[in-house]
PDB file of C-alpha atoms in Angstrom:
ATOM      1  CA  UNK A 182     -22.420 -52.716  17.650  1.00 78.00           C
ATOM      2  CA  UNK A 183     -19.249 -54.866  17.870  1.00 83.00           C
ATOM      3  CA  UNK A 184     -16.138 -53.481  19.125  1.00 83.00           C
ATOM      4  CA  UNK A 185     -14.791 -53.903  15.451  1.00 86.00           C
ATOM      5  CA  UNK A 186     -17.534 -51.438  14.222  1.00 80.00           C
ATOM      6  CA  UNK A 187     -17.261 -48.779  17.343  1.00 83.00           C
ATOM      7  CA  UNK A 188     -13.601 -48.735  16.008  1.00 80.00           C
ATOM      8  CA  UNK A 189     -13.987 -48.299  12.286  1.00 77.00           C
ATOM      9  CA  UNK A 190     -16.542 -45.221  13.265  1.00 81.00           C
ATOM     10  CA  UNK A 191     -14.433 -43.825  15.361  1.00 78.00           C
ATOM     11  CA  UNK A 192     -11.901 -43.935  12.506  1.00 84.00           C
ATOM     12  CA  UNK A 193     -13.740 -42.596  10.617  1.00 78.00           C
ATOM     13  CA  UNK A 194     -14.966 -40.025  12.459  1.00 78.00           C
ATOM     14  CA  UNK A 195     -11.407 -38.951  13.379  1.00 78.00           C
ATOM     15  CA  UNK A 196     -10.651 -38.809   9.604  1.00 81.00           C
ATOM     16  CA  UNK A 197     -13.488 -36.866   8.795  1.00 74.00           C
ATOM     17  CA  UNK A 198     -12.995 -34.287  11.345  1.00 74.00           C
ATOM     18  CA  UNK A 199      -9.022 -34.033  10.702  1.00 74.00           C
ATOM     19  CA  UNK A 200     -10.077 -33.422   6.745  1.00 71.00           C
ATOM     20  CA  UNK A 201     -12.451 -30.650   7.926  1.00 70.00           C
ATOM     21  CA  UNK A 202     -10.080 -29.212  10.160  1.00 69.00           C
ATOM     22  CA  UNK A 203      -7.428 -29.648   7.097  1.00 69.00           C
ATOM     23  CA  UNK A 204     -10.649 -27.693   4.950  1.00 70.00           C
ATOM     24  CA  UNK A 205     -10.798 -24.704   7.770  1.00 67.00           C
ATOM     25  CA  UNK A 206      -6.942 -23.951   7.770  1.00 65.00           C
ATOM     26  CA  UNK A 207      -6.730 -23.939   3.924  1.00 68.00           C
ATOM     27  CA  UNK A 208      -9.945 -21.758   4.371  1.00 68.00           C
ATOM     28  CA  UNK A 209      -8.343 -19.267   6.073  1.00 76.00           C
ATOM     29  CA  UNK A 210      -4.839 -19.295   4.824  1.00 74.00           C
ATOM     30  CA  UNK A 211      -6.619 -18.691   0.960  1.00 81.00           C
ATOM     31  CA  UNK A 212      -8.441 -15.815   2.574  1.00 79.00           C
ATOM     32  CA  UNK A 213      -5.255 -14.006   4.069  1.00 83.00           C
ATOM     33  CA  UNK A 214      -3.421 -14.557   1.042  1.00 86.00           C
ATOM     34  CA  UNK A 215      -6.447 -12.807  -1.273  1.00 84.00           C
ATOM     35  CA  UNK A 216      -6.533 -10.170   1.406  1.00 83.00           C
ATOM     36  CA  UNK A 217      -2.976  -9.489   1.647  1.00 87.00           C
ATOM     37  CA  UNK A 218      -1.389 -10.241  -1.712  1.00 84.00           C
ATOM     38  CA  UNK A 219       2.266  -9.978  -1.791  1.00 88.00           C
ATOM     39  CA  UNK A 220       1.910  -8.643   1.865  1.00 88.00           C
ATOM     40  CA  UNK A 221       1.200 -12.009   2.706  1.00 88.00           C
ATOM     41  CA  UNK A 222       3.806 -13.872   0.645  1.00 88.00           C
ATOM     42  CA  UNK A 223       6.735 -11.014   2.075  1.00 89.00           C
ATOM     43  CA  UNK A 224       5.559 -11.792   5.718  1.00 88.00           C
ATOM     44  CA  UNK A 225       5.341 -15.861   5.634  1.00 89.00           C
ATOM     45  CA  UNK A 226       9.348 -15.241   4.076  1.00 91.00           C
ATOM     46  CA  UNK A 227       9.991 -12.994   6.916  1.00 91.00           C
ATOM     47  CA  UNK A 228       9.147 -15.137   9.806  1.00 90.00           C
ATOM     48  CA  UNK A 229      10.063 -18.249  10.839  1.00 87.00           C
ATOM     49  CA  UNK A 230       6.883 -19.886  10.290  1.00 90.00           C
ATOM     50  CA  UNK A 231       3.836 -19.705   7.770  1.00 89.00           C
ATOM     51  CA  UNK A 232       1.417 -19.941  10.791  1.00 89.00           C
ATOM     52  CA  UNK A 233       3.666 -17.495  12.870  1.00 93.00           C
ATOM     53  CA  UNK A 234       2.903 -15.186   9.737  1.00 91.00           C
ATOM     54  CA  UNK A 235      -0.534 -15.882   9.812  1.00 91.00           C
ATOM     55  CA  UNK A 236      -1.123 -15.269  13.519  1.00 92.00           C
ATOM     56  CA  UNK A 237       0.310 -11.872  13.120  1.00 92.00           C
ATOM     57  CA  UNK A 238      -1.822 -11.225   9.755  1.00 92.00           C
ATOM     58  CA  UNK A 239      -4.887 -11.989  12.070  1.00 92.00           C
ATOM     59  CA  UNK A 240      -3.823 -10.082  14.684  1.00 93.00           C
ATOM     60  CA  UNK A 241      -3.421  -6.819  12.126  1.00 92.00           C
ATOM     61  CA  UNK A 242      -7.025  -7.158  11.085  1.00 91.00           C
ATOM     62  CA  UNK A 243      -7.981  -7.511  14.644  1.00 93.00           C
ATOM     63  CA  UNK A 244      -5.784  -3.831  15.548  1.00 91.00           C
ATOM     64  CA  UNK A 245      -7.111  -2.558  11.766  1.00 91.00           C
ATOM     65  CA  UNK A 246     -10.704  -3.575  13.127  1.00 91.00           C
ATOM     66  CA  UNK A 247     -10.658  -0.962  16.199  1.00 92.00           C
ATOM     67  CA  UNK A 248      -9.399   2.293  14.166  1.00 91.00           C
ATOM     68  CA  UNK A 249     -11.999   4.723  13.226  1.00 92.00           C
ATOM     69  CA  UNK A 250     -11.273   5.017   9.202  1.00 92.00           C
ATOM     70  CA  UNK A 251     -12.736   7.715   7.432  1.00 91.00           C
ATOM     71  CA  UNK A 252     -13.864   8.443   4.054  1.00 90.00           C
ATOM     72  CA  UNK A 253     -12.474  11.826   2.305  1.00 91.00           C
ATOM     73  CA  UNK A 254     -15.232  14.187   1.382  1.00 92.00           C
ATOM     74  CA  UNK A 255     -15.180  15.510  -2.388  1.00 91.00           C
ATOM     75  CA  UNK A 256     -13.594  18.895  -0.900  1.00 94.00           C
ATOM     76  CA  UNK A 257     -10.249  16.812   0.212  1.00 93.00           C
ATOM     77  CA  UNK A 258     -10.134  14.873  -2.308  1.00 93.00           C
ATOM     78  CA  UNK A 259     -10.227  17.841  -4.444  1.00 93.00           C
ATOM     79  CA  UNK A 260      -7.544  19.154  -2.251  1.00 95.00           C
ATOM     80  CA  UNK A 261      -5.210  16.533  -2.055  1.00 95.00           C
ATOM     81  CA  UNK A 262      -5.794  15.789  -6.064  1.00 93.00           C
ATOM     82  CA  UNK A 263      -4.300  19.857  -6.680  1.00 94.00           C
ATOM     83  CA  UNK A 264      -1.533  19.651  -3.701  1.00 95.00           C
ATOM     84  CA  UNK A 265      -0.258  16.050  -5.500  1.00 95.00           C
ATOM     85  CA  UNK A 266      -0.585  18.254  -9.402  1.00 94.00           C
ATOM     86  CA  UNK A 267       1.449  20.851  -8.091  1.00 94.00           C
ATOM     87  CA  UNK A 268       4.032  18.389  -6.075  1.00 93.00           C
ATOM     88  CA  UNK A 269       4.301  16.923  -9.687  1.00 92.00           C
ATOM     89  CA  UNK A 270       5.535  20.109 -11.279  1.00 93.00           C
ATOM     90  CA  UNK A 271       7.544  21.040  -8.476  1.00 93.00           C
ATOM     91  CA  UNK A 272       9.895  17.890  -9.191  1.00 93.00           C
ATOM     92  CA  UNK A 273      11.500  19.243 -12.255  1.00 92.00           C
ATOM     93  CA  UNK A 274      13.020  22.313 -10.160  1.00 93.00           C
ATOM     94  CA  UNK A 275      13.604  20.508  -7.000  1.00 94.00           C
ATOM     95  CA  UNK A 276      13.279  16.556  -6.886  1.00 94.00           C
ATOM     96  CA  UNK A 277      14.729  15.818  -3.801  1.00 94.00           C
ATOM     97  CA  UNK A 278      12.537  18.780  -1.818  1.00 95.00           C
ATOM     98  CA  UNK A 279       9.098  17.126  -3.889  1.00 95.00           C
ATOM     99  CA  UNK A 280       9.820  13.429  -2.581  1.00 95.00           C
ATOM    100  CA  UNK A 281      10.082  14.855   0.750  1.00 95.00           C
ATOM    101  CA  UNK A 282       6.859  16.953   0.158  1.00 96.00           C
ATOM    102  CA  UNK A 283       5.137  13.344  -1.344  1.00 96.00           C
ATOM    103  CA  UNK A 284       6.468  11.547   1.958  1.00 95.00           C
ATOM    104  CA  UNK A 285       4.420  14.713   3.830  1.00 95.00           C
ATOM    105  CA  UNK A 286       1.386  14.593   1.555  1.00 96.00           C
ATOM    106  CA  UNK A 287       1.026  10.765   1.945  1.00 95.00           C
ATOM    107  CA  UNK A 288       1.721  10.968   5.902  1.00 95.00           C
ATOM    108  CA  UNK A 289      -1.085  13.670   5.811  1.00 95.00           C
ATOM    109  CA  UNK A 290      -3.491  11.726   3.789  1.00 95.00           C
ATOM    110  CA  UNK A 291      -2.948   8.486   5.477  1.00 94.00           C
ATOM    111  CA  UNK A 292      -3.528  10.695   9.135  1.00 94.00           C
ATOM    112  CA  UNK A 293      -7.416  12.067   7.341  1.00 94.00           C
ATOM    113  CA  UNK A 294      -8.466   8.971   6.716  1.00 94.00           C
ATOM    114  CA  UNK A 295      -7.568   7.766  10.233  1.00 93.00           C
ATOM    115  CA  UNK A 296      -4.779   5.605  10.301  1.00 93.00           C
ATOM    116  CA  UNK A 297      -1.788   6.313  12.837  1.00 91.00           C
ATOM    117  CA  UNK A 298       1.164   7.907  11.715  1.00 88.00           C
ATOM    118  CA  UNK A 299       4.147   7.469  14.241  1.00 84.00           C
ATOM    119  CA  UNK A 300       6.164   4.378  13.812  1.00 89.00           C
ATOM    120  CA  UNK A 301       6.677   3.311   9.995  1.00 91.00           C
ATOM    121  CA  UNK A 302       6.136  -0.132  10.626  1.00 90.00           C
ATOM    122  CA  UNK A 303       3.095  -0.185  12.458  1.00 90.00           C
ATOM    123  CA  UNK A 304       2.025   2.167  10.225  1.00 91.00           C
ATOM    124  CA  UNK A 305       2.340  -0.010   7.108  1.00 92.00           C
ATOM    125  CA  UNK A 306       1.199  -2.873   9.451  1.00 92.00           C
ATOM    126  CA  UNK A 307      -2.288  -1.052   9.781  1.00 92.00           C
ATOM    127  CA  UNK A 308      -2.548  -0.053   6.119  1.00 93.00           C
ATOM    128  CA  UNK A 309      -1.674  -4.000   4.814  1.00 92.00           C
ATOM    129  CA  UNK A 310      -4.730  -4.812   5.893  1.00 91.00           C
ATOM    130  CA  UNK A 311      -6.892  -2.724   3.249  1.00 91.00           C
ATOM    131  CA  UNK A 312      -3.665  -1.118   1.122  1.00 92.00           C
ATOM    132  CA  UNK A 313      -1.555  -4.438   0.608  1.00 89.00           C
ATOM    133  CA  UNK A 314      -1.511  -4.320  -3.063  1.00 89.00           C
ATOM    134  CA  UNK A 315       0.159  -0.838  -2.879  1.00 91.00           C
ATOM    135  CA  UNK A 316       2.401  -1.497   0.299  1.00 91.00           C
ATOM    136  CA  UNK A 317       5.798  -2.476  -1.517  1.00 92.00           C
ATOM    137  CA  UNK A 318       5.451   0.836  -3.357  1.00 95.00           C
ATOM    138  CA  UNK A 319       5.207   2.320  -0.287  1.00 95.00           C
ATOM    139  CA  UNK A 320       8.125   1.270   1.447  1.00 94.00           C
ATOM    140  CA  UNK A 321      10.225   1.637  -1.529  1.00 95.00           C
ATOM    141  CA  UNK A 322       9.309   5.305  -2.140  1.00 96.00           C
ATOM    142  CA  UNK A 323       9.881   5.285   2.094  1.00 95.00           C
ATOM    143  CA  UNK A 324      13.975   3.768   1.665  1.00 95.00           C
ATOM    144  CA  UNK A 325      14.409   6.266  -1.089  1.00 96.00           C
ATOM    145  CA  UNK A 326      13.259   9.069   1.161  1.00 94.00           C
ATOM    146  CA  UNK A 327      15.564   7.700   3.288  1.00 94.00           C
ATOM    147  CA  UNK A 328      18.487   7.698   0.932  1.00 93.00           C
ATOM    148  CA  UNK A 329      17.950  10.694  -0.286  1.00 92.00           C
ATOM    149  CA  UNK A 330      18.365  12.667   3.281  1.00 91.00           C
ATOM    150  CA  UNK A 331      21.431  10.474   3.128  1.00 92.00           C
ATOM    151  CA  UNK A 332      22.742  12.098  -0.453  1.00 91.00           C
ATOM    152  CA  UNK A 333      22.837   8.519  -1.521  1.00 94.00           C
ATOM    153  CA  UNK A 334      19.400   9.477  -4.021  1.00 93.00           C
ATOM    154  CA  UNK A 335      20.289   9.614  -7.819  1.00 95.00           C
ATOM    155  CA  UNK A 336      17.374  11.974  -9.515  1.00 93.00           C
ATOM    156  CA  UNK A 337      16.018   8.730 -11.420  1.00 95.00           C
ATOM    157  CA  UNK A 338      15.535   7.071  -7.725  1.00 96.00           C
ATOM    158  CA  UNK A 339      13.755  10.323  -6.540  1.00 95.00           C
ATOM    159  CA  UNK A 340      11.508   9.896  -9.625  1.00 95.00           C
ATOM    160  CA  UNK A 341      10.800   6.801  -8.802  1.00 96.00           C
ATOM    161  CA  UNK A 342      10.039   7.419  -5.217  1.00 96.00           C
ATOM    162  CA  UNK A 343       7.565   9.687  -6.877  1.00 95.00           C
ATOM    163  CA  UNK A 344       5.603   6.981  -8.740  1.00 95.00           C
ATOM    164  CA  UNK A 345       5.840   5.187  -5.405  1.00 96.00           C
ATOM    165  CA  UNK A 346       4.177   7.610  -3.561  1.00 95.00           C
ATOM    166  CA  UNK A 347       1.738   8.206  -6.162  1.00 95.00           C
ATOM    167  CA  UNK A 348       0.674   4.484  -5.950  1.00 94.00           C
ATOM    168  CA  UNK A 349      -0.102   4.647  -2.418  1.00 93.00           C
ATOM    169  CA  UNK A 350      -1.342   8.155  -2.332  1.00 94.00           C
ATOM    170  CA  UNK A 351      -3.907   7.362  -5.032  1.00 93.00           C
ATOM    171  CA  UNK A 352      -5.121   4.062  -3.142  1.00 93.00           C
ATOM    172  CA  UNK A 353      -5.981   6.121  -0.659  1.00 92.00           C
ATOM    173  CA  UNK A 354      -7.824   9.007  -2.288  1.00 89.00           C
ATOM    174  CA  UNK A 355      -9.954   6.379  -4.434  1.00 83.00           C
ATOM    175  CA  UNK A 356      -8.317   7.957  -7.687  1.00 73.00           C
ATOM    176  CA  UNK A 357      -5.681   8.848  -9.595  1.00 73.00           C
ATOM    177  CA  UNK A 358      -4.656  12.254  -8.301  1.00 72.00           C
ATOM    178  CA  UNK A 359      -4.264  13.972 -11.543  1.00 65.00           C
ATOM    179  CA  UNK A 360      -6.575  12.161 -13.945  1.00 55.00           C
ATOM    180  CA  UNK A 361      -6.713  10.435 -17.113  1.00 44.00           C
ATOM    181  CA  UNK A 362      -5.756  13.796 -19.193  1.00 42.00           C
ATOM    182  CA  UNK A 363      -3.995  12.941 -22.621  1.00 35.00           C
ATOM    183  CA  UNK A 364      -0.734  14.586 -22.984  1.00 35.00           C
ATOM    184  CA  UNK A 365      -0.491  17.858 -24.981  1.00 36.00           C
ATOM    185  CA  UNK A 366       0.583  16.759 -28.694  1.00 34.00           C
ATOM    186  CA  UNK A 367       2.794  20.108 -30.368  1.00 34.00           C
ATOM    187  CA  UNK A 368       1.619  21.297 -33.719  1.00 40.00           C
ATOM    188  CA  UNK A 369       4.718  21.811 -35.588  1.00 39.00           C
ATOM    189  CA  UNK A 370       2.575  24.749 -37.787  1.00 43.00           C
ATOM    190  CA  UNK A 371       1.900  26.503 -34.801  1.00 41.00           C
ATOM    191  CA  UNK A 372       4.943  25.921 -33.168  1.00 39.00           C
ATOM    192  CA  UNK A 373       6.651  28.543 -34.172  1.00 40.00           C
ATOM    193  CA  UNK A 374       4.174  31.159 -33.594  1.00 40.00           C
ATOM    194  CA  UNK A 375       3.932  30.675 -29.897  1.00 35.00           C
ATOM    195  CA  UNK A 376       7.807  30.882 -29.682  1.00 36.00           C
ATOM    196  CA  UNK A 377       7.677  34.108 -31.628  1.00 37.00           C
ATOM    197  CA  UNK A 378       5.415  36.251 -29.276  1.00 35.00           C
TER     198      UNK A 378
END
């Protein structure tokens, strides 16, 4: 082979393995972005670099990888389904006392199914990994929490920190907590007769 030719292949061969190393990043970043959404896009805006944001991404599946996650039998779900119906109807009486009771509920559901609960971020850290498309809900329903212990919390922001919660919470019992059940239509004829016993 003349030196011409060992040149051109190693050329080549340089090329070829920069495009497949090119191929592997692009690989991996499409993966982390499917995995974690917006959660993704929110970090790589956060930090300084896109591969600083997708070093830590890897790292939380690494830390997600070692907890012990749990499914919830049909028992709890049952149980956390009733606890988030009667939450619901406690909001009309007492909004700010039911977001606090959704912040507990959550915490306590996220705790079953074996996540840790201490520090908020790590916390939301370890559920990105499987939870991302429900993760800004979270930490909105979280700052409104936070407001409202504050007095800052208008009732229409505690509502919302309800449907927050109720985003998360229902990620993480596998269903909506109270159902697909059609509202109640009134019948004006039999309206009155109700109101008259």
């Amino acid at each position: 082979m003349s030196p011409t030719q060992t040149v051109v292949t190693v050329i080549v061969v340089l090329i070829l393995a920069a495009l497949a190393g090119v191929a592997v990043v692009a690989n991996r970043r499409r993966a982390l972005r499917q995995r974690f959404g917006p959660e993704y896009d929110r970090l790589v805006a956060e930090r300084d670099s896109r591969a600083e944001a997708e070093r830590e991404l890897r790292e939380r599946e690494r830390r997600h990888a070692e907890l012990r996650l749990t499914p919830l039998s049909a028992e709890s779900r049952a149980r956390y389904a009733t606890a988030w119906e009667e939450l619901q109807v406690r909001f009309v009486d007492s909004p700010a006392e039911a977001v606090r009771d959704a912040d507990e509920l959550v915490t306590r559901l996220i705790a079953e199914r074996g996540y840790p609960t201490g520090d908020f971020s790590e916390q939301t850290a370890h559920l990105s990994v499987e939870h991302a498309r429900t993760l800004s809900h979270y930490r909105d329903a979280h700052e409104i929490r936070l407001r409202t212990e504050r007095g800052e919390a208008s009732t229409e922001e505690l509502r919302q920190a309800l449907v927050h919660y109720r985003a998360l919470f229902a990620d993480l019992l596998g269903a909506d907590p109270v159902g697909h059940r059609p509202p109640r239509q009134r019948d004006p004829d039999h309206e009155s007769d109700v109101t008259s016993r």
